[in-house]
Tab-separated table of C-alpha atoms in Angstrom:
chain	number	residue	atom	x	y	z
Z	1	MET	CA	144.472	155.276	183.829
Z	2	LYS	CA	145.798	153.116	181.114
Z	3	PRO	CA	149.354	155.332	180.159
Z	4	ALA	CA	147.745	156.871	176.540
Z	5	VAL	CA	145.207	158.018	178.689
Z	6	LEU	CA	147.385	159.788	181.065
Z	7	GLY	CA	150.171	160.920	177.538
Z	8	ALA	CA	147.195	163.083	176.545
Z	9	VAL	CA	145.890	164.474	179.398
Z	10	ASN	CA	149.497	165.730	180.121
Z	11	SER	CA	149.686	166.588	176.423
Z	12	MET	CA	146.771	168.985	177.103
Z	13	GLN	CA	147.960	170.205	180.178
Z	14	SER	CA	151.395	171.535	178.973
Z	15	ARG	CA	148.553	173.105	176.186
Z	16	ILE	CA	146.697	174.907	178.723
Z	17	CYS	CA	149.341	175.424	181.291
Z	18	GLY	CA	148.615	179.311	181.118
Z	19	ASN	CA	145.274	179.579	181.222
Z	20	ARG	CA	143.678	178.597	184.602
Z	21	ARG	CA	140.002	177.561	183.522
Z	22	LEU	CA	141.584	175.185	180.754
Z	23	LEU	CA	143.671	173.584	183.611
Z	24	ALA	CA	140.688	173.142	186.062
Z	25	GLY	CA	138.387	172.284	183.278
Z	26	ALA	CA	141.287	169.298	182.039
Z	27	PHE	CA	141.515	168.194	185.988
Z	28	THR	CA	137.638	167.954	186.347
Z	29	ALA	CA	137.698	166.043	182.249
Z	30	LEU	CA	140.416	163.573	184.168
Z	31	VAL	CA	138.935	163.149	187.639
Z	32	LEU	CA	135.352	161.933	186.102
Z	33	CYS	CA	137.661	159.850	183.371
Z	34	ALA	CA	139.350	158.161	186.196
Z	35	GLY	CA	135.491	157.608	187.728
Z	36	ALA	CA	134.232	156.348	185.040
Z	37	GLY	CA	136.474	153.084	185.191
Z	38	SER	CA	134.879	152.005	188.707
Z	39	PRO	CA	131.940	149.729	188.763
Z	40	ALA	CA	130.063	151.922	190.559
Z	41	THR	CA	130.123	154.673	188.518
Z	42	ALA	CA	129.489	152.014	185.740
Z	43	GLN	CA	126.595	151.338	186.692
Z	44	SER	CA	124.877	155.070	187.873
Z	45	ASN	CA	125.185	155.687	184.051
Z	46	VAL	CA	123.505	152.826	182.475
Z	47	ASP	CA	120.581	153.909	184.983
Z	48	ARG	CA	120.904	156.928	183.707
Z	49	ALA	CA	120.634	155.995	180.585
Z	50	ASN	CA	117.671	154.072	180.735
Z	51	ARG	CA	115.477	155.718	183.411
Z	52	GLY	CA	112.509	156.056	181.798
Z	53	LEU	CA	113.351	153.940	177.983
Z	54	VAL	CA	110.465	153.422	175.886
Z	55	TYR	CA	111.350	151.908	172.832
Z	56	ILE	CA	108.452	152.969	169.713
Z	57	ALA	CA	108.134	151.013	166.903
Z	58	THR	CA	107.077	152.246	162.959
Z	59	SER	CA	107.174	151.564	159.657
Z	60	SER	CA	109.999	152.357	157.339
Z	61	VAL	CA	111.770	155.504	156.861
Z	62	LEU	CA	109.902	156.840	154.639
Z	63	GLY	CA	106.807	156.501	156.249
Z	64	THR	CA	104.422	159.075	158.633
Z	65	ASP	CA	104.796	157.245	161.762
Z	66	VAL	CA	108.354	158.028	161.682
Z	67	ARG	CA	107.982	161.288	161.960
Z	68	ILE	CA	104.938	161.381	164.589
Z	69	ALA	CA	107.237	159.235	166.288
Z	70	GLU	CA	110.559	161.313	166.162
Z	71	ASP	CA	107.875	163.965	167.501
Z	72	LEU	CA	107.360	162.660	170.336
Z	73	ALA	CA	111.034	162.039	171.456
Z	74	ASN	CA	111.388	165.650	170.543
Z	75	VAL	CA	108.937	166.973	172.548
Z	76	LEU	CA	108.771	164.774	176.410
Z	77	ASP	CA	112.382	163.560	175.810
Z	78	ASP	CA	113.712	165.476	178.195
Z	79	GLY	CA	117.309	163.775	179.142
Z	80	ALA	CA	117.115	162.253	182.439
Z	81	THR	CA	113.368	160.960	183.461
Z	82	ARG	CA	112.040	160.190	180.067
Z	83	ARG	CA	114.083	159.083	177.378
Z	84	ILE	CA	111.665	158.474	174.187
Z	85	VAL	CA	113.769	156.103	171.434
Z	86	PRO	CA	112.179	155.694	167.536
Z	87	MET	CA	112.404	152.448	166.563
Z	88	VAL	CA	112.231	151.979	162.260
Z	89	GLY	CA	110.424	148.486	161.685
Z	90	LYS	CA	109.772	146.613	158.622
Z	91	GLY	CA	105.182	147.689	159.150
Z	92	SER	CA	102.120	147.383	160.296
Z	93	LEU	CA	101.779	143.335	160.659
Z	94	GLN	CA	105.165	143.162	161.725
Z	95	ASN	CA	105.160	146.139	164.077
Z	96	LEU	CA	102.517	143.210	165.690
Z	97	MET	CA	104.635	140.069	165.932
Z	98	ASP	CA	107.556	141.739	166.997
Z	99	LEU	CA	105.884	143.840	170.250
Z	100	LYS	CA	104.511	140.136	170.819
Z	101	VAL	CA	107.686	137.488	170.512
Z	102	LEU	CA	111.154	140.547	170.689
Z	103	ARG	CA	112.554	142.106	173.467
Z	104	GLY	CA	111.649	145.410	174.113
Z	105	ILE	CA	109.445	146.719	171.867
Z	106	ASP	CA	107.066	148.752	174.637
Z	107	VAL	CA	104.553	150.141	171.071
Z	108	ALA	CA	104.462	150.138	167.834
Z	109	ILE	CA	101.759	152.716	165.446
Z	110	VAL	CA	100.092	150.370	163.562
Z	111	GLN	CA	96.904	149.937	160.904
Z	112	SER	CA	93.825	149.209	162.500
Z	113	ASP	CA	92.706	147.832	159.139
Z	114	VAL	CA	95.783	145.928	159.798
Z	115	LEU	CA	95.296	145.246	163.515
Z	116	ASP	CA	91.549	143.765	162.451
Z	117	TYR	CA	92.694	141.020	160.361
Z	118	ALA	CA	95.111	139.719	162.726
Z	119	LYS	CA	92.743	139.410	165.900
Z	120	ALA	CA	90.825	137.892	163.683
Z	121	GLN	CA	93.411	135.551	161.942
Z	122	ARG	CA	94.474	135.122	166.097
Z	123	THR	CA	97.789	136.014	164.550
Z	124	PRO	CA	100.668	136.227	166.108
Z	125	ALA	CA	98.817	134.541	169.373
Z	126	GLY	CA	97.207	136.464	172.100
Z	127	VAL	CA	97.013	139.432	169.815
Z	128	GLU	CA	93.502	140.112	170.951
Z	129	SER	CA	94.669	140.559	174.324
Z	130	ILE	CA	96.883	143.648	172.875
Z	131	PRO	CA	96.054	147.241	174.071
Z	132	TYR	CA	96.394	150.790	172.652
Z	133	ILE	CA	96.954	153.883	173.650
Z	134	ALA	CA	95.056	156.328	171.190
Z	135	LYS	CA	93.382	156.250	168.308
Z	136	LEU	CA	96.048	158.785	166.220
Z	137	TYR	CA	95.496	160.312	162.319
Z	138	ASN	CA	94.242	158.118	158.839
Z	139	GLU	CA	96.735	157.290	157.073
Z	140	GLU	CA	95.946	157.405	153.116
Z	141	PHE	CA	96.191	155.228	150.282
Z	142	HIS	CA	97.817	156.571	147.348
Z	143	LEU	CA	97.699	154.546	143.453
Z	144	LEU	CA	100.734	156.517	141.408
Z	145	ALA	CA	100.621	155.253	138.414
Z	146	ARG	CA	102.625	155.966	134.889
Z	147	ALA	CA	100.411	158.938	132.332
Z	148	ASP	CA	98.519	155.652	129.982
Z	149	VAL	CA	97.202	154.048	133.008
Z	150	LYS	CA	93.533	156.097	133.142
Z	151	SER	CA	92.491	154.409	135.448
Z	152	VAL	CA	92.855	151.426	138.187
Z	153	GLU	CA	91.322	149.148	136.181
Z	154	ASP	CA	93.476	150.174	133.892
Z	155	LEU	CA	96.385	148.394	135.573
Z	156	ALA	CA	94.516	145.246	135.761
Z	157	GLY	CA	96.998	141.885	134.047
Z	158	LYS	CA	99.569	144.970	134.729
Z	159	LYS	CA	101.836	144.893	137.491
Z	160	VAL	CA	100.960	147.655	141.189
Z	161	ASN	CA	103.972	147.316	144.014
Z	162	PHE	CA	102.740	146.965	147.265
Z	163	GLY	CA	105.802	146.569	149.429
Z	164	LEU	CA	107.660	144.346	151.379
Z	165	GLN	CA	105.594	141.537	152.977
Z	166	GLY	CA	104.739	142.627	156.639
Z	167	ASP	CA	104.465	146.097	155.432
Z	168	GLY	CA	100.124	147.916	156.482
Z	169	THR	CA	100.661	148.632	152.649
Z	170	ASN	CA	100.625	144.681	151.795
Z	171	PHE	CA	97.594	144.101	152.582
Z	172	THR	CA	95.430	146.766	152.488
Z	173	GLY	CA	96.863	147.115	149.276
Z	174	THR	CA	95.832	143.382	147.848
Z	175	ARG	CA	92.469	144.005	150.161
Z	176	LEU	CA	91.030	146.853	148.129
Z	177	PHE	CA	91.947	145.283	144.589
Z	178	ASP	CA	90.259	142.345	145.799
Z	179	LEU	CA	87.600	144.449	146.791
Z	180	LEU	CA	87.211	145.879	143.678
Z	181	LYS	CA	88.282	142.607	141.772
Z	182	ILE	CA	90.454	143.775	139.646
Z	183	LYS	CA	93.153	141.059	139.352
Z	184	VAL	CA	96.614	142.039	139.099
Z	185	THR	CA	100.526	141.335	139.037
Z	186	PRO	CA	101.969	142.069	143.015
Z	187	VAL	CA	105.834	143.158	143.206
Z	188	ASN	CA	107.162	143.413	146.368
Z	189	TYR	CA	110.109	146.197	146.259
Z	190	ASP	CA	110.213	148.766	148.577
Z	191	GLN	CA	108.490	151.890	147.924
Z	192	ALA	CA	112.209	154.120	146.799
Z	193	THR	CA	112.881	151.432	144.926
Z	194	ALA	CA	108.964	150.664	143.454
Z	195	LEU	CA	109.089	154.862	142.290
Z	196	ALA	CA	112.218	154.604	140.700
Z	197	LYS	CA	110.285	151.074	138.751
Z	198	VAL	CA	107.747	153.401	138.715
Z	199	ARG	CA	109.274	156.041	136.437
Z	200	SER	CA	111.289	153.642	133.849
Z	201	GLY	CA	108.652	151.532	132.801
Z	202	GLU	CA	109.216	148.897	134.709
Z	203	ILE	CA	106.372	148.475	136.864
Z	204	ALA	CA	103.176	150.148	136.192
Z	205	ALA	CA	101.727	151.512	139.789
Z	206	LEU	CA	102.717	151.865	143.609
Z	207	ALA	CA	100.687	151.479	145.992
Z	208	TYR	CA	101.190	153.407	149.426
Z	209	VAL	CA	99.460	153.683	152.576
Z	210	ALA	CA	100.721	156.313	154.306
Z	211	GLY	CA	99.502	160.216	155.970
Z	212	LYS	CA	99.637	163.391	153.215
Z	213	PRO	CA	101.908	164.821	152.496
Z	214	ALA	CA	104.010	161.627	151.980
Z	215	PRO	CA	107.750	162.142	151.356
Z	216	LEU	CA	108.125	159.721	149.157
Z	217	PHE	CA	105.903	161.886	146.426
Z	218	LEU	CA	106.922	165.054	147.308
Z	219	ASP	CA	110.748	165.029	144.271
Z	220	VAL	CA	107.856	163.188	141.921
Z	221	ARG	CA	108.333	166.320	139.172
Z	222	GLN	CA	105.915	167.133	135.937
Z	223	GLN	CA	108.261	165.955	134.028
Z	224	ASP	CA	107.950	162.170	135.827
Z	225	ARG	CA	104.733	162.739	133.998
Z	226	LEU	CA	102.478	160.397	137.083
Z	227	HIS	CA	99.871	160.477	138.054
Z	228	PHE	CA	97.058	159.473	141.541
Z	229	LEU	CA	94.742	157.355	140.721
Z	230	SER	CA	91.104	157.786	141.770
Z	231	ILE	CA	89.594	155.085	144.103
Z	232	PRO	CA	86.091	154.163	143.552
Z	233	LEU	CA	83.513	154.352	146.694
Z	234	LYS	CA	82.314	151.170	146.025
Z	235	PRO	CA	79.703	149.498	149.561
Z	236	GLU	CA	81.703	146.759	150.036
Z	237	ILE	CA	84.853	149.222	150.482
Z	238	ALA	CA	83.097	152.020	152.325
Z	239	SER	CA	82.345	149.719	154.908
Z	240	ALA	CA	86.180	149.344	155.871
Z	241	TYR	CA	87.891	152.256	154.189
Z	242	ILE	CA	87.257	156.765	155.634
Z	243	PRO	CA	86.496	158.216	152.134
Z	244	ALA	CA	89.110	160.540	152.243
Z	245	ARG	CA	91.143	163.281	149.414
Z	246	LEU	CA	94.769	163.973	147.685
Z	247	THR	CA	94.495	167.161	146.558
Z	248	SER	CA	96.411	169.101	144.626
Z	249	ASP	CA	98.383	171.574	147.924
Z	250	ASP	CA	99.100	167.824	148.782
Z	251	TYR	CA	101.297	167.360	146.296
Z	252	PRO	CA	101.410	169.989	143.439
Z	253	ALA	CA	103.501	168.236	141.189
Z	254	VAL	CA	101.321	164.686	140.878
Z	255	VAL	CA	97.918	166.699	141.097
Z	256	VAL	CA	96.366	169.284	138.908
Z	257	ALA	CA	95.957	172.642	140.840
Z	258	ASP	CA	93.047	172.797	142.431
Z	259	GLY	CA	91.976	169.577	141.080
Z	260	ALA	CA	91.666	166.571	143.473
Z	261	VAL	CA	92.018	162.711	144.067
Z	262	ASP	CA	89.439	160.743	145.146
Z	263	THR	CA	91.111	157.709	147.699
Z	264	VAL	CA	90.209	156.057	151.089
Z	265	ALA	CA	91.859	156.444	154.689
Z	266	VAL	CA	92.841	154.803	157.318
Z	267	GLY	CA	93.552	154.664	160.888
Z	268	ALA	CA	96.660	154.648	162.650
Z	269	VAL	CA	96.504	152.903	166.140
Z	270	MET	CA	99.221	153.626	168.639
Z	271	VAL	CA	99.491	149.895	171.491
Z	272	VAL	CA	101.659	148.773	174.384
Z	273	ALA	CA	103.052	145.394	174.905
Z	274	ASN	CA	101.501	143.259	177.400
Z	275	LEU	CA	103.726	143.978	179.514
Z	276	THR	CA	104.100	143.523	183.688
Z	277	PRO	CA	101.820	146.058	185.977
Z	278	ASP	CA	104.561	146.057	188.351
Z	279	SER	CA	107.301	146.030	186.012
Z	280	GLU	CA	109.518	148.977	185.603
Z	281	ARG	CA	108.954	147.992	181.487
Z	282	ASN	CA	104.482	149.255	182.596
Z	283	ARG	CA	105.930	152.148	184.689
Z	284	ASN	CA	107.822	153.843	182.200
Z	285	VAL	CA	105.607	153.476	179.728
Z	286	ALA	CA	102.783	154.345	182.202
Z	287	SER	CA	104.389	158.540	182.543
Z	288	PHE	CA	105.184	157.967	179.112
Z	289	VAL	CA	101.312	158.241	178.361
Z	290	GLU	CA	101.155	160.884	180.995
Z	291	ALA	CA	103.624	163.024	179.981
Z	292	PHE	CA	102.457	162.176	175.753
Z	293	PHE	CA	98.115	163.312	177.008
Z	294	THR	CA	99.687	166.031	179.120
Z	295	GLN	CA	102.018	167.835	176.688
Z	296	PHE	CA	99.588	167.472	173.517
Z	297	PRO	CA	98.753	171.346	172.569
Z	298	LYS	CA	102.379	171.210	172.501
Z	299	LEU	CA	102.986	168.307	169.412
Z	300	LEU	CA	100.005	170.472	167.562
Z	301	ASP	CA	102.419	173.779	167.221
Z	302	GLU	CA	104.038	174.592	163.545
Z	303	GLY	CA	107.042	172.205	162.490
Z	304	HIS	CA	105.561	169.035	164.272
Z	305	HIS	CA	103.675	166.525	161.652
Z	306	PRO	CA	100.024	168.720	160.164
Z	307	LYS	CA	99.244	165.077	161.342
Z	308	TRP	CA	99.096	165.595	164.464
Z	309	GLY	CA	95.267	168.600	164.061
Z	310	GLU	CA	93.333	165.157	163.424
Z	311	VAL	CA	94.384	163.400	166.345
Z	312	ASN	CA	91.886	163.143	169.647
Z	313	LEU	CA	92.904	161.630	172.496
Z	314	ALA	CA	89.536	160.475	172.920
Z	315	ALA	CA	88.705	158.572	169.959
Z	316	GLU	CA	88.190	155.039	171.084
Z	317	LEU	CA	88.303	151.487	169.634
Z	318	PRO	CA	85.399	149.611	169.191
Z	319	GLY	CA	86.834	146.103	170.303
Z	320	TRP	CA	89.677	146.696	171.718
Z	321	ARG	CA	90.241	147.656	175.316
Z	322	ARG	CA	92.402	150.764	176.239
Z	323	TYR	CA	95.747	150.668	178.253
Z	324	GLY	CA	94.471	151.127	181.808
Z	325	PRO	CA	96.659	154.221	182.478
Z	326	ALA	CA	95.654	156.121	178.898
Z	327	ASP	CA	92.394	155.503	180.237
Z	328	THR	CA	92.599	156.695	183.898
Z	329	TRP	CA	93.826	160.434	182.422
Z	330	ILE	CA	90.866	160.189	179.963
Z	331	LYS	CA	88.575	159.729	182.753
Z	332	ARG	CA	90.216	162.257	185.188
Z	333	ASN	CA	90.301	164.991	182.272
Z	334	GLY	CA	86.714	164.293	181.660
Z	335	GLY	CA	87.900	163.800	177.750
Z	336	ALA	CA	84.682	161.749	176.143
Z	337	PRO	CA	83.682	160.816	172.589
Z	338	VAL	CA	81.819	164.278	170.713
Z	339	ALA	CA	79.187	162.711	169.460
Z	340	VAL	CA	77.052	162.534	166.154
Z	341	ASN	CA	73.757	162.228	166.486
Z	342	GLU	CA	72.587	160.412	163.162
Z	343	GLN	CA	70.289	163.210	161.146
Z	344	GLN	CA	73.828	164.973	160.994
Z	345	MET	CA	75.758	162.137	160.588
Z	346	ARG	CA	73.631	161.483	157.693
Z	347	GLU	CA	73.908	165.343	155.942
Z	348	ILE	CA	77.382	165.723	156.191
Z	349	PHE	CA	77.868	161.704	154.066
Z	350	THR	CA	75.296	163.245	151.860
Z	351	ARG	CA	76.761	166.840	151.080
Z	352	PHE	CA	80.848	163.990	150.725
Z	353	LEU	CA	79.206	162.063	148.514
Z	354	ASP	CA	77.445	164.729	146.364
Z	355	GLU	CA	80.602	166.469	146.136
Z	356	ARG	CA	82.011	163.044	145.226
Z	357	THR	CA	80.720	162.332	142.415
Z	358	ARG	CA	79.711	166.488	140.787
Z	359	GLY	CA	80.271	165.974	137.471
Z	360	SER	CA	79.982	162.071	136.912
Z	361	ALA	CA	78.433	160.150	134.730
Z	362	GLN	CA	77.838	157.627	137.350
Z	363	ALA	CA	75.630	159.916	140.002
Z	364	LEU	CA	74.041	157.551	142.850
Z	365	THR	CA	70.477	156.793	143.138
Z	366	ALA	CA	68.793	158.063	146.529
Z	367	GLN	CA	68.704	153.791	147.690
Z	368	GLN	CA	72.566	153.768	146.655
Z	369	LYS	CA	72.969	156.611	148.437
Z	370	ASP	CA	71.294	155.008	152.172
Z	371	GLU	CA	73.091	152.077	151.674
Z	372	LEU	CA	76.360	153.689	151.724
Z	373	PHE	CA	75.375	155.032	154.618
Z	374	ASP	CA	73.710	152.680	156.773
Z	375	GLN	CA	76.881	150.858	155.970
Z	376	PHE	CA	79.337	153.775	156.958
Z	377	LYS	CA	77.757	153.787	159.999
Z	378	LYS	CA	78.168	150.353	160.898
Z	379	TRP	CA	81.583	151.621	160.497
Z	380	GLN	CA	81.691	154.696	162.797
Z	381	GLU	CA	79.769	152.481	165.083
Z	382	GLY	CA	82.378	149.149	165.279
Z	383	LYS	CA	80.128	146.947	164.144
Z	384	VAL	CA	81.928	146.157	160.325
Z	385	ARG	CA	85.864	145.903	160.435
């Protein structure tokens, strides 16, 4: 043992010589300290620390998925057989790249539209073979603008932040504005910096995909004179995204009391790396899935993110293969998706459209509603991606 360590122990013993319990504790600590220097003990400590280790890649620190991964770690990490380590990444597209090429990343949370885009582009190579563990919740598209910007059309020719390159917002925001046929000047700041620039008037708006309520907007004050812009539900948008709404309950300082802002949302998906079946990493992820699915009710308890209430573990992701242990768990526990017949789906969709367009000068005709419903149904069935 090093002289400095021995000196520290001797000093400690001299201070507690009158207390037998503390002296016994000091002796035990001395023994452990000496034992820790042996290669066998050191290796044992390493093995114990890495037992059941699973790394989960998320988006930026302000993202919903960071909180989701934290909830998983808090509920599932027992400190003995399982260790869940959330990792702050750079967004959905970059997370997919990292899942394929970076060593050690086991699981990632990504947007479903980014997943489908990567598959269509075959980038990164082999992305089509990535299995998913579960569809999770929906993440809403937020478009925050200054008070002088009254509608999304007013952003034409103005600076709009779409987040950093590789971020899911960068993909979704650009795609939505292309579908709306509105040309803006895109800028790429991190979201906290972008919010400061919207406040100062340096840029006109920021786009952000995150599950509501997003922490980024919780410190926005009424005196900032910022507001969310509605996203028109055009057929081409309805075929690719889910109708959603931001309310004053979600953002009391941004949305007027009892008011609402119509927008769209995109699904979040938990995917897993292509792991060798008999590898330790695969066994760790399989153990994680078993614990996640079995203890899922705990995630619905108060104190965890409200988005857990949207999760249906049995929901399928058309065009993608589910991770084997996850599929086995669902089949073993009888977790089949609940089917909604077409008439029920049509009635729900019609009521939504009627509520959305109430008081609008652009009420939809019956034919337009039918066309939107057909596209919505195709989207539900996974025929339109």
